[in-house]
Amino acid sequence: MIKKEMIAMLLAGGQGSRLGVLTQKVAKPAVSFGGKYRIIDFPLSNCINSGVDTVGVLTQYQPLRLNAHIGIGIPWDLDRNIGGVTLLAPYESAKGSDWYSGTANAIFQNMEYIDSYNPDYVLILSGDHIYKMDYEVMLDYHKANKADVTIAVMPVPLEEAGRFGIMITDENSRVVDFEEKPKEPRSNLASMGIYIFSWKVLREALYSLRDVPECDFGKHVIPYCKEKGQRLFAYEFNGYWKDVGTLSSYWEANMELIDIIPEFNLYEEYWRIFTKSDITPPQYISEHAHVERSIIGEGSEIYGAVYNSVIGTGVTIEEGAEVRDSIIMRETTIRSGARINKAILAEHVVIGENSELGVGEFKESSFDPRVYQSDLVTVGENSVIPPNVRIGKNTAIWGRISEEDFQNGVLESGGSIVKAGGLK
């Protein structure tokens, strides 16, 4: 039997519904980030940088682009004969087929994969966070405390603690209590959704909880282990960590990359972020272009003006167009005279001549106020915006839109135009 000290299980099957039209056709971990990356690149890069060379990636929702991006793991040096990266989708067994119904249930359905490596420890990761962490240091901490479970935690402002699973610890960082999104938190140590389990402990817990509906680590496995008297410890992490699960947090995390002194640095040699790179020509910035404090991806052609923005690979911004405080994903075209202000444009979008995005005053969304809560204009992939239209703030657009979809050429703030299937 193959023996690995620790393997990673990377949960990457979520829809990411709070990203709205950005995830209509793509899983959240496959969403573009930082011009050239996808969100899943960060936990995968953390794994190989930490010496974890065996990673099971659990996929479910819209897996095509994620599967194509990961492939056999070459960019992350995870194309191994023994170990490497393995894509783990739900499957049909003799007992029938089951979708993954919770984070812990997804791991339970892949226990045979874990057993094939006979690990001492299993690292549980989420595929939708932006951060750099050395998991080997966390494993050393787990061993030093003779822990059964080690939970990565991060201090958060006490007034925000009610949004997280909160750990209450003693003076030795042993977890004495756990609260899931408490109304009156007794601690500010928030779970990051990153766990190291001793495999025997996790295996027993998963088997015991196998019939629990939508079995989840935070709601079921961690409380179960605590009630069983297992040794639970909190591993405090004080580096940069961002859950990009909302449109605002996703936009903010991208904008933080272009700070004069970025809080999250993509350019560190000792902890590189790896990704699948397309064969593209160099970027081109014309003599009449104007670019200030922006990331410009390879293969992009800039003829207009770009301010405080993250521009992906293969983007074209024509002469006379202006982009401010925005995220423009790969292969998108901004036609001449267009004005883009505080927007997120997904991949393969076309913005027509002289159109304006992000005008007027904020209004509450009439489409989905749970998702759309800021000034951002959000445009889903493959959308085509006609020329000479004006689009307000806090709006959602997806599909091949025509002039007839606008009232007098205007989409008011808080409004939406979403075509069934994304296309007309």
Tab-separated table of C-alpha atoms in Angstrom:
chain	number	residue	atom	x	y	z
A	1	MET	CA	0.000	0.000	0.000
A	2	ILE	CA	1.172	3.540	-0.813
A	3	LYS	CA	1.920	5.534	2.326
A	4	LYS	CA	1.627	9.324	2.583
A	5	GLU	CA	2.088	11.247	5.808
A	6	MET	CA	-0.551	13.849	4.883
A	7	ILE	CA	-2.827	14.327	1.895
A	8	ALA	CA	-5.119	17.270	1.117
A	9	MET	CA	-8.810	17.184	0.240
A	10	LEU	CA	-9.796	20.380	-1.548
A	11	LEU	CA	-13.526	21.180	-1.565
A	12	ALA	CA	-14.188	22.895	-4.904
A	13	GLY	CA	-17.734	21.900	-5.805
A	14	GLY	CA	-19.664	24.951	-4.621
A	15	GLN	CA	-21.753	27.177	-6.853
A	16	GLY	CA	-20.865	30.434	-5.136
A	17	SER	CA	-24.379	31.817	-5.585
A	18	ARG	CA	-23.478	35.065	-3.795
A	19	LEU	CA	-21.307	35.963	-6.802
A	20	GLY	CA	-24.490	36.275	-8.826
A	21	VAL	CA	-24.176	36.160	-12.606
A	22	LEU	CA	-20.420	35.503	-12.358
A	23	THR	CA	-21.101	31.887	-11.402
A	24	GLN	CA	-24.080	31.063	-13.608
A	25	LYS	CA	-21.921	28.816	-15.781
A	26	VAL	CA	-18.781	28.286	-13.719
A	27	ALA	CA	-17.940	27.047	-10.220
A	28	LYS	CA	-16.634	29.723	-7.855
A	29	PRO	CA	-13.128	28.199	-7.571
A	30	ALA	CA	-12.758	28.581	-11.360
A	31	VAL	CA	-13.621	32.305	-11.399
A	32	SER	CA	-10.783	34.502	-12.654
A	33	PHE	CA	-8.780	36.498	-10.105
A	34	GLY	CA	-5.927	38.974	-10.257
A	35	GLY	CA	-5.745	39.218	-14.042
A	36	LYS	CA	-4.244	35.805	-14.852
A	37	TYR	CA	-5.211	33.415	-12.052
A	38	ARG	CA	-8.285	31.481	-10.978
A	39	ILE	CA	-9.328	31.323	-7.323
A	40	ILE	CA	-8.389	27.643	-6.955
A	41	ASP	CA	-4.768	28.436	-7.894
A	42	PHE	CA	-4.145	29.756	-4.382
A	43	PRO	CA	-4.888	26.635	-2.271
A	44	LEU	CA	-3.237	24.439	-4.939
A	45	SER	CA	-0.101	26.604	-4.857
A	46	ASN	CA	-0.139	26.544	-1.054
A	47	CYS	CA	-0.160	22.739	-1.190
A	48	ILE	CA	2.898	22.330	-3.410
A	49	ASN	CA	4.755	25.162	-1.646
A	50	SER	CA	4.078	23.354	1.645
A	51	GLY	CA	5.330	19.998	0.372
A	52	VAL	CA	1.836	18.455	0.112
A	53	ASP	CA	2.037	16.507	-3.148
A	54	THR	CA	-1.227	14.536	-2.998
A	55	VAL	CA	-4.436	16.511	-3.465
A	56	GLY	CA	-7.961	15.277	-4.099
A	57	VAL	CA	-10.113	18.022	-5.652
A	58	LEU	CA	-13.816	17.459	-5.036
A	59	THR	CA	-15.911	18.957	-7.834
A	60	GLN	CA	-19.649	19.070	-8.413
A	61	TYR	CA	-21.224	22.302	-9.710
A	62	GLN	CA	-20.399	23.234	-13.342
A	63	PRO	CA	-17.015	21.391	-13.269
A	64	LEU	CA	-16.008	21.685	-16.948
A	65	ARG	CA	-13.840	24.805	-16.751
A	66	LEU	CA	-12.362	23.794	-13.407
A	67	ASN	CA	-11.437	20.343	-14.720
A	68	ALA	CA	-9.897	21.818	-17.865
A	69	HIS	CA	-7.902	24.314	-15.800
A	70	ILE	CA	-6.473	21.743	-13.390
A	71	GLY	CA	-5.914	18.987	-15.950
A	72	ILE	CA	-3.272	16.612	-14.596
A	73	GLY	CA	-1.767	19.297	-12.373
A	74	ILE	CA	1.293	20.260	-14.445
A	75	PRO	CA	1.418	23.982	-13.489
A	76	TRP	CA	1.550	23.085	-9.769
A	77	ASP	CA	4.014	20.198	-10.179
A	78	LEU	CA	1.184	17.843	-9.203
A	79	ASP	CA	1.474	15.499	-12.189
A	80	ARG	CA	2.865	12.646	-10.112
A	81	ASN	CA	2.891	8.893	-10.646
A	82	ILE	CA	2.280	8.424	-6.926
A	83	GLY	CA	0.008	11.099	-5.539
A	84	GLY	CA	-0.416	14.299	-7.496
A	85	VAL	CA	-3.822	15.829	-8.146
A	86	THR	CA	-7.005	13.777	-8.644
A	87	LEU	CA	-10.400	15.194	-9.619
A	88	LEU	CA	-13.130	13.581	-7.528
A	89	ALA	CA	-16.670	14.010	-8.857
A	90	PRO	CA	-19.820	12.382	-7.425
A	91	TYR	CA	-20.271	8.891	-8.837
A	92	GLU	CA	-22.712	6.022	-8.976
A	93	SER	CA	-22.032	3.017	-6.773
A	94	ALA	CA	-23.829	-0.271	-6.242
A	95	LYS	CA	-26.084	1.528	-3.745
A	96	GLY	CA	-27.011	4.196	-6.286
A	97	SER	CA	-25.711	7.706	-6.961
A	98	ASP	CA	-25.497	10.613	-4.552
A	99	TRP	CA	-24.608	14.245	-4.960
A	100	TYR	CA	-22.307	15.650	-2.314
A	101	SER	CA	-24.791	16.988	0.225
A	102	GLY	CA	-22.374	18.715	2.613
A	103	THR	CA	-18.663	19.311	3.120
A	104	ALA	CA	-18.191	16.297	5.376
A	105	ASN	CA	-20.469	14.112	3.254
A	106	ALA	CA	-18.253	14.866	0.247
A	107	ILE	CA	-15.207	13.586	2.151
A	108	PHE	CA	-17.162	10.537	3.387
A	109	GLN	CA	-17.993	9.569	-0.201
A	110	ASN	CA	-14.262	9.594	-1.014
A	111	MET	CA	-12.935	7.655	1.954
A	112	GLU	CA	-11.696	4.911	-0.383
A	113	TYR	CA	-9.476	7.463	-2.147
A	114	ILE	CA	-8.020	8.586	1.195
A	115	ASP	CA	-7.529	5.019	2.391
A	116	SER	CA	-5.539	4.226	-0.755
A	117	TYR	CA	-2.774	6.491	0.580
A	118	ASN	CA	-3.038	5.280	4.192
A	119	PRO	CA	-2.251	8.787	5.523
A	120	ASP	CA	-1.544	9.712	9.106
A	121	TYR	CA	-3.183	13.103	8.603
A	122	VAL	CA	-5.779	14.642	6.277
A	123	LEU	CA	-5.802	18.339	5.427
A	124	ILE	CA	-9.252	19.747	4.574
A	125	LEU	CA	-9.271	22.887	2.408
A	126	SER	CA	-11.775	25.132	0.685
A	127	GLY	CA	-11.314	26.096	-2.950
A	128	ASP	CA	-12.595	29.667	-2.675
A	129	HIS	CA	-10.224	31.597	-0.417
A	130	ILE	CA	-7.314	33.906	-1.299
A	131	TYR	CA	-4.324	33.448	1.030
A	132	LYS	CA	-0.836	32.038	1.473
A	133	MET	CA	-0.272	29.475	4.222
A	134	ASP	CA	2.450	26.952	4.957
A	135	TYR	CA	0.488	23.829	5.853
A	136	GLU	CA	3.688	22.109	7.000
A	137	VAL	CA	3.971	24.590	9.882
A	138	MET	CA	0.355	23.860	10.796
A	139	LEU	CA	1.106	20.118	10.724
A	140	ASP	CA	4.083	20.608	13.053
A	141	TYR	CA	1.759	22.457	15.433
A	142	HIS	CA	-0.749	19.579	15.215
A	143	LYS	CA	1.966	17.047	16.097
A	144	ALA	CA	3.462	19.140	18.903
A	145	ASN	CA	0.068	19.307	20.627
A	146	LYS	CA	-0.684	15.621	20.022
A	147	ALA	CA	-3.915	16.944	18.540
A	148	ASP	CA	-6.704	14.931	16.997
A	149	VAL	CA	-8.054	17.983	15.172
A	150	THR	CA	-6.363	21.301	14.456
A	151	ILE	CA	-8.526	24.159	13.204
A	152	ALA	CA	-6.972	27.192	11.524
A	153	VAL	CA	-8.455	30.344	13.050
A	154	MET	CA	-8.062	34.027	12.400
A	155	PRO	CA	-8.751	36.933	14.761
A	156	VAL	CA	-11.624	39.080	13.472
A	157	PRO	CA	-13.260	42.209	14.906
A	158	LEU	CA	-15.654	41.125	17.636
A	159	GLU	CA	-18.544	42.927	15.947
A	160	GLU	CA	-18.050	40.704	12.871
A	161	ALA	CA	-17.582	37.441	14.771
A	162	GLY	CA	-21.271	36.529	14.457
A	163	ARG	CA	-20.708	35.741	10.756
A	164	PHE	CA	-18.289	32.872	11.506
A	165	GLY	CA	-17.833	29.657	13.400
A	166	ILE	CA	-16.098	30.845	16.594
A	167	MET	CA	-13.595	28.907	18.707
A	168	ILE	CA	-13.327	29.457	22.462
A	169	THR	CA	-9.895	28.303	23.679
A	170	ASP	CA	-7.956	27.965	26.925
A	171	GLU	CA	-4.484	29.371	27.632
A	172	ASN	CA	-2.915	26.487	25.672
A	173	SER	CA	-5.072	27.137	22.557
A	174	ARG	CA	-7.082	23.981	23.174
A	175	VAL	CA	-10.667	24.387	21.980
A	176	VAL	CA	-13.056	24.260	24.938
A	177	ASP	CA	-16.178	25.348	23.075
A	178	PHE	CA	-17.397	26.022	19.557
A	179	GLU	CA	-20.162	28.386	18.444
A	180	GLU	CA	-21.602	28.491	14.925
A	181	LYS	CA	-22.440	32.123	13.995
A	182	PRO	CA	-23.252	33.197	17.592
A	183	LYS	CA	-25.414	36.257	18.267
A	184	GLU	CA	-23.249	37.160	21.270
A	185	PRO	CA	-19.749	35.781	20.517
A	186	ARG	CA	-17.455	34.959	23.427
A	187	SER	CA	-14.319	35.012	21.281
A	188	ASN	CA	-13.021	36.596	18.099
A	189	LEU	CA	-11.203	33.495	16.799
A	190	ALA	CA	-13.012	32.658	13.560
A	191	SER	CA	-12.651	29.300	11.834
A	192	MET	CA	-11.058	29.599	8.386
A	193	GLY	CA	-12.499	26.298	7.158
A	194	ILE	CA	-9.002	24.762	7.130
A	195	TYR	CA	-8.558	21.608	9.233
A	196	ILE	CA	-5.936	18.966	9.908
A	197	PHE	CA	-7.393	15.698	11.208
A	198	SER	CA	-5.599	12.614	12.356
A	199	TRP	CA	-7.079	10.231	9.799
A	200	LYS	CA	-8.248	7.597	12.290
A	201	VAL	CA	-10.225	10.265	14.167
A	202	LEU	CA	-11.780	11.723	11.017
A	203	ARG	CA	-12.577	8.297	9.605
A	204	GLU	CA	-14.463	7.272	12.733
A	205	ALA	CA	-16.373	10.578	12.854
A	206	LEU	CA	-17.392	10.412	9.188
A	207	TYR	CA	-18.581	6.835	9.541
A	208	SER	CA	-20.568	7.629	12.685
A	209	LEU	CA	-22.209	10.675	11.050
A	210	ARG	CA	-22.805	9.021	7.670
A	211	ASP	CA	-26.602	9.229	7.941
A	212	VAL	CA	-26.730	12.888	9.034
A	213	PRO	CA	-28.386	14.976	6.277
A	214	GLU	CA	-26.067	17.559	4.684
A	215	CYS	CA	-23.248	16.557	6.998
A	216	ASP	CA	-20.908	19.528	7.490
A	217	PHE	CA	-17.574	19.995	9.257
A	218	GLY	CA	-18.539	23.129	11.193
A	219	LYS	CA	-22.045	22.031	12.138
A	220	HIS	CA	-21.498	18.311	12.740
A	221	VAL	CA	-17.964	16.908	12.641
A	222	ILE	CA	-16.227	19.452	14.897
A	223	PRO	CA	-18.974	19.303	17.587
A	224	TYR	CA	-18.967	15.493	17.350
A	225	CYS	CA	-15.208	15.308	17.922
A	226	LYS	CA	-15.437	17.701	20.867
A	227	GLU	CA	-18.242	15.702	22.480
A	228	LYS	CA	-16.144	12.541	22.078
A	229	GLY	CA	-13.370	14.198	24.109
A	230	GLN	CA	-10.921	14.467	21.225
A	231	ARG	CA	-8.017	16.916	21.453
A	232	LEU	CA	-9.040	19.981	19.444
A	233	PHE	CA	-6.589	22.857	19.023
A	234	ALA	CA	-6.824	26.257	17.335
A	235	TYR	CA	-3.952	27.265	15.051
A	236	GLU	CA	-3.902	31.063	14.866
A	237	PHE	CA	-3.091	32.520	11.458
A	238	ASN	CA	-2.183	36.197	11.214
A	239	GLY	CA	-1.447	36.558	7.499
A	240	TYR	CA	-3.692	37.745	4.675
A	241	TRP	CA	-6.841	35.667	4.142
A	242	LYS	CA	-9.905	36.646	2.159
A	243	ASP	CA	-13.152	34.803	1.580
A	244	VAL	CA	-14.173	36.091	-1.850
A	245	GLY	CA	-17.676	34.717	-1.567
A	246	THR	CA	-19.492	38.015	-2.190
A	247	LEU	CA	-19.244	40.499	-5.037
A	248	SER	CA	-17.945	43.207	-2.692
A	249	SER	CA	-15.251	41.015	-1.129
A	250	TYR	CA	-14.232	39.713	-4.560
A	251	TRP	CA	-13.891	43.256	-5.904
A	252	GLU	CA	-12.021	44.423	-2.785
A	253	ALA	CA	-9.540	41.531	-2.931
A	254	ASN	CA	-8.705	42.346	-6.555
A	255	MET	CA	-8.335	46.052	-5.793
A	256	GLU	CA	-5.972	45.269	-2.901
A	257	LEU	CA	-3.566	43.741	-5.430
A	258	ILE	CA	-2.902	47.155	-6.972
A	259	ASP	CA	-2.198	49.089	-3.763
A	260	ILE	CA	1.180	50.861	-3.760
A	261	ILE	CA	2.235	48.421	-1.047
A	262	PRO	CA	-0.183	45.511	-1.623
A	263	GLU	CA	-1.360	43.679	1.472
A	264	PHE	CA	-1.371	40.521	-0.644
A	265	ASN	CA	1.749	40.357	-2.810
A	266	LEU	CA	1.660	38.272	-5.990
A	267	TYR	CA	5.326	38.969	-6.740
A	268	GLU	CA	7.118	37.158	-3.905
A	269	GLU	CA	9.717	34.735	-5.227
A	270	TYR	CA	9.733	32.475	-2.177
A	271	TRP	CA	5.978	31.708	-2.305
A	272	ARG	CA	4.919	31.728	-5.915
A	273	ILE	CA	1.344	31.346	-7.122
A	274	PHE	CA	1.186	28.900	-10.020
A	275	THR	CA	-1.477	28.742	-12.713
A	276	LYS	CA	-2.235	27.283	-16.095
A	277	SER	CA	-0.880	29.809	-18.599
A	278	ASP	CA	-2.195	30.094	-22.124
A	279	ILE	CA	0.181	30.702	-25.013
A	280	THR	CA	-0.472	34.404	-25.557
A	281	PRO	CA	1.480	37.296	-27.047
A	282	PRO	CA	2.840	40.099	-24.845
A	283	GLN	CA	0.594	42.942	-23.739
A	284	TYR	CA	0.505	46.032	-25.948
A	285	ILE	CA	-0.024	49.584	-24.683
A	286	SER	CA	-0.285	52.168	-27.461
A	287	GLU	CA	1.368	55.585	-27.375
A	288	HIS	CA	-2.040	57.235	-26.889
A	289	ALA	CA	-3.093	54.915	-24.041
A	290	HIS	CA	-3.081	56.061	-20.421
A	291	VAL	CA	-2.635	53.520	-17.602
A	292	GLU	CA	-2.448	54.275	-13.865
A	293	ARG	CA	-1.996	51.778	-11.000
A	294	SER	CA	-3.361	48.738	-12.772
A	295	ILE	CA	-2.583	45.105	-13.520
A	296	ILE	CA	-2.585	44.388	-17.257
A	297	GLY	CA	-2.708	40.738	-18.359
A	298	GLU	CA	-0.695	39.136	-21.139
A	299	GLY	CA	-2.043	39.515	-24.651
A	300	SER	CA	-4.115	42.569	-23.761
A	301	GLU	CA	-4.217	45.563	-26.083
A	302	ILE	CA	-4.746	48.939	-24.447
A	303	TYR	CA	-5.530	51.943	-26.647
A	304	GLY	CA	-7.759	53.833	-24.181
A	305	ALA	CA	-7.462	54.854	-20.514
A	306	VAL	CA	-7.257	52.501	-17.515
A	307	TYR	CA	-7.272	53.674	-13.883
A	308	ASN	CA	-7.037	51.527	-10.728
A	309	SER	CA	-8.200	48.354	-12.426
A	310	VAL	CA	-7.348	44.675	-12.898
A	311	ILE	CA	-7.308	43.720	-16.571
A	312	GLY	CA	-7.196	40.050	-17.539
A	313	THR	CA	-5.547	38.171	-20.392
A	314	GLY	CA	-6.440	39.025	-23.989
A	315	VAL	CA	-8.576	42.073	-23.185
A	316	THR	CA	-8.981	44.839	-25.775
A	317	ILE	CA	-9.727	48.405	-24.679
A	318	GLU	CA	-10.224	50.529	-27.744
A	319	GLU	CA	-9.161	54.139	-28.248
A	320	GLY	CA	-11.396	56.612	-26.438
A	321	ALA	CA	-12.669	53.991	-23.964
A	322	GLU	CA	-12.122	54.538	-20.231
A	323	VAL	CA	-12.056	51.969	-17.417
A	324	ARG	CA	-11.973	52.968	-13.727
A	325	ASP	CA	-11.928	50.914	-10.502
A	326	SER	CA	-13.001	47.771	-12.332
A	327	ILE	CA	-12.218	44.095	-12.914
A	328	ILE	CA	-12.172	43.101	-16.581
A	329	MET	CA	-11.758	39.354	-17.110
A	330	ARG	CA	-10.064	37.632	-20.018
A	331	GLU	CA	-10.973	38.043	-23.695
A	332	THR	CA	-13.343	40.938	-23.053
A	333	THR	CA	-13.637	43.877	-25.486
A	334	ILE	CA	-14.425	47.476	-24.542
A	335	ARG	CA	-15.393	49.415	-27.666
A	336	SER	CA	-14.358	53.006	-28.373
A	337	GLY	CA	-15.988	55.730	-26.315
A	338	ALA	CA	-17.325	53.340	-23.647
A	339	ARG	CA	-17.061	54.385	-19.978
A	340	ILE	CA	-16.732	51.679	-17.320
A	341	ASN	CA	-16.850	52.732	-13.660
A	342	LYS	CA	-16.659	50.279	-10.741
A	343	ALA	CA	-17.742	47.174	-12.630
A	344	ILE	CA	-16.957	43.470	-12.778
A	345	LEU	CA	-17.032	42.169	-16.350
A	346	ALA	CA	-16.740	38.390	-16.697
A	347	GLU	CA	-14.982	36.564	-19.537
A	348	HIS	CA	-15.774	37.114	-23.245
A	349	VAL	CA	-17.938	40.200	-22.705
A	350	VAL	CA	-18.377	42.911	-25.347
A	351	ILE	CA	-19.261	46.466	-24.350
A	352	GLY	CA	-20.658	48.518	-27.235
A	353	GLU	CA	-19.431	51.908	-28.408
A	354	ASN	CA	-20.173	54.911	-26.177
A	355	SER	CA	-21.998	52.835	-23.559
A	356	GLU	CA	-21.671	53.921	-19.920
A	357	LEU	CA	-21.620	51.516	-16.961
A	358	GLY	CA	-21.876	52.642	-13.335
A	359	VAL	CA	-23.764	55.916	-13.670
A	360	GLY	CA	-26.213	57.613	-11.313
A	361	GLU	CA	-26.877	56.953	-7.630
A	362	PHE	CA	-27.051	53.676	-5.691
A	363	LYS	CA	-30.436	51.986	-5.403
A	364	GLU	CA	-31.364	48.698	-3.734
A	365	SER	CA	-31.493	45.763	-6.121
A	366	SER	CA	-34.916	44.757	-7.384
A	367	PHE	CA	-33.399	41.516	-8.731
A	368	ASP	CA	-31.683	39.899	-5.727
A	369	PRO	CA	-30.832	42.231	-2.803
A	370	ARG	CA	-29.135	39.352	-0.977
A	371	VAL	CA	-26.431	39.242	-3.675
A	372	TYR	CA	-26.332	42.754	-5.119
A	373	GLN	CA	-25.618	45.206	-2.315
A	374	SER	CA	-23.046	47.714	-3.609
A	375	ASP	CA	-22.291	50.224	-6.365
A	376	LEU	CA	-20.927	47.472	-8.622
A	377	VAL	CA	-22.155	46.733	-12.129
A	378	THR	CA	-21.858	42.966	-12.652
A	379	VAL	CA	-21.894	41.501	-16.166
A	380	GLY	CA	-21.901	37.727	-16.703
A	381	GLU	CA	-19.715	35.931	-19.243
A	382	ASN	CA	-20.428	36.005	-23.003
A	383	SER	CA	-22.727	38.997	-22.548
A	384	VAL	CA	-22.985	41.607	-25.286
A	385	ILE	CA	-23.968	45.151	-24.316
A	386	PRO	CA	-25.292	47.255	-27.192
A	387	PRO	CA	-23.812	50.678	-28.028
A	388	ASN	CA	-25.000	54.003	-26.586
A	389	VAL	CA	-26.746	52.640	-23.464
A	390	ARG	CA	-26.451	53.847	-19.859
A	391	ILE	CA	-26.346	51.340	-17.004
A	392	GLY	CA	-26.762	52.378	-13.369
A	393	LYS	CA	-25.089	51.144	-10.194
A	394	ASN	CA	-25.860	47.894	-8.344
A	395	THR	CA	-27.058	46.233	-11.546
A	396	ALA	CA	-26.832	42.690	-12.930
A	397	ILE	CA	-26.606	41.795	-16.627
A	398	TRP	CA	-26.231	38.451	-18.331
A	399	GLY	CA	-26.909	37.506	-21.902
A	400	ARG	CA	-26.908	38.886	-25.418
A	401	ILE	CA	-28.707	42.123	-24.736
A	402	SER	CA	-30.396	44.296	-27.356
A	403	GLU	CA	-31.392	47.956	-27.312
A	404	GLU	CA	-35.034	46.898	-26.854
A	405	ASP	CA	-34.151	45.561	-23.371
A	406	PHE	CA	-33.511	49.125	-22.152
A	407	GLN	CA	-36.051	51.840	-21.445
A	408	ASN	CA	-34.974	54.816	-23.531
A	409	GLY	CA	-31.470	53.375	-23.593
A	410	VAL	CA	-31.168	53.259	-19.774
A	411	LEU	CA	-31.016	50.524	-17.116
A	412	GLU	CA	-31.670	52.265	-13.818
A	413	SER	CA	-29.594	51.586	-10.709
A	414	GLY	CA	-30.760	48.467	-8.868
A	415	GLY	CA	-32.144	46.949	-12.060
A	416	SER	CA	-31.237	43.854	-14.042
A	417	ILE	CA	-31.387	42.293	-17.481
A	418	VAL	CA	-30.854	38.541	-17.286
A	419	LYS	CA	-31.781	36.406	-20.296
A	420	ALA	CA	-32.746	32.752	-19.800
A	421	GLY	CA	-29.651	30.624	-20.318
A	422	GLY	CA	-27.575	33.761	-20.581
A	423	LEU	CA	-28.202	34.090	-24.305
A	424	LYS	CA	-31.070	35.416	-26.340
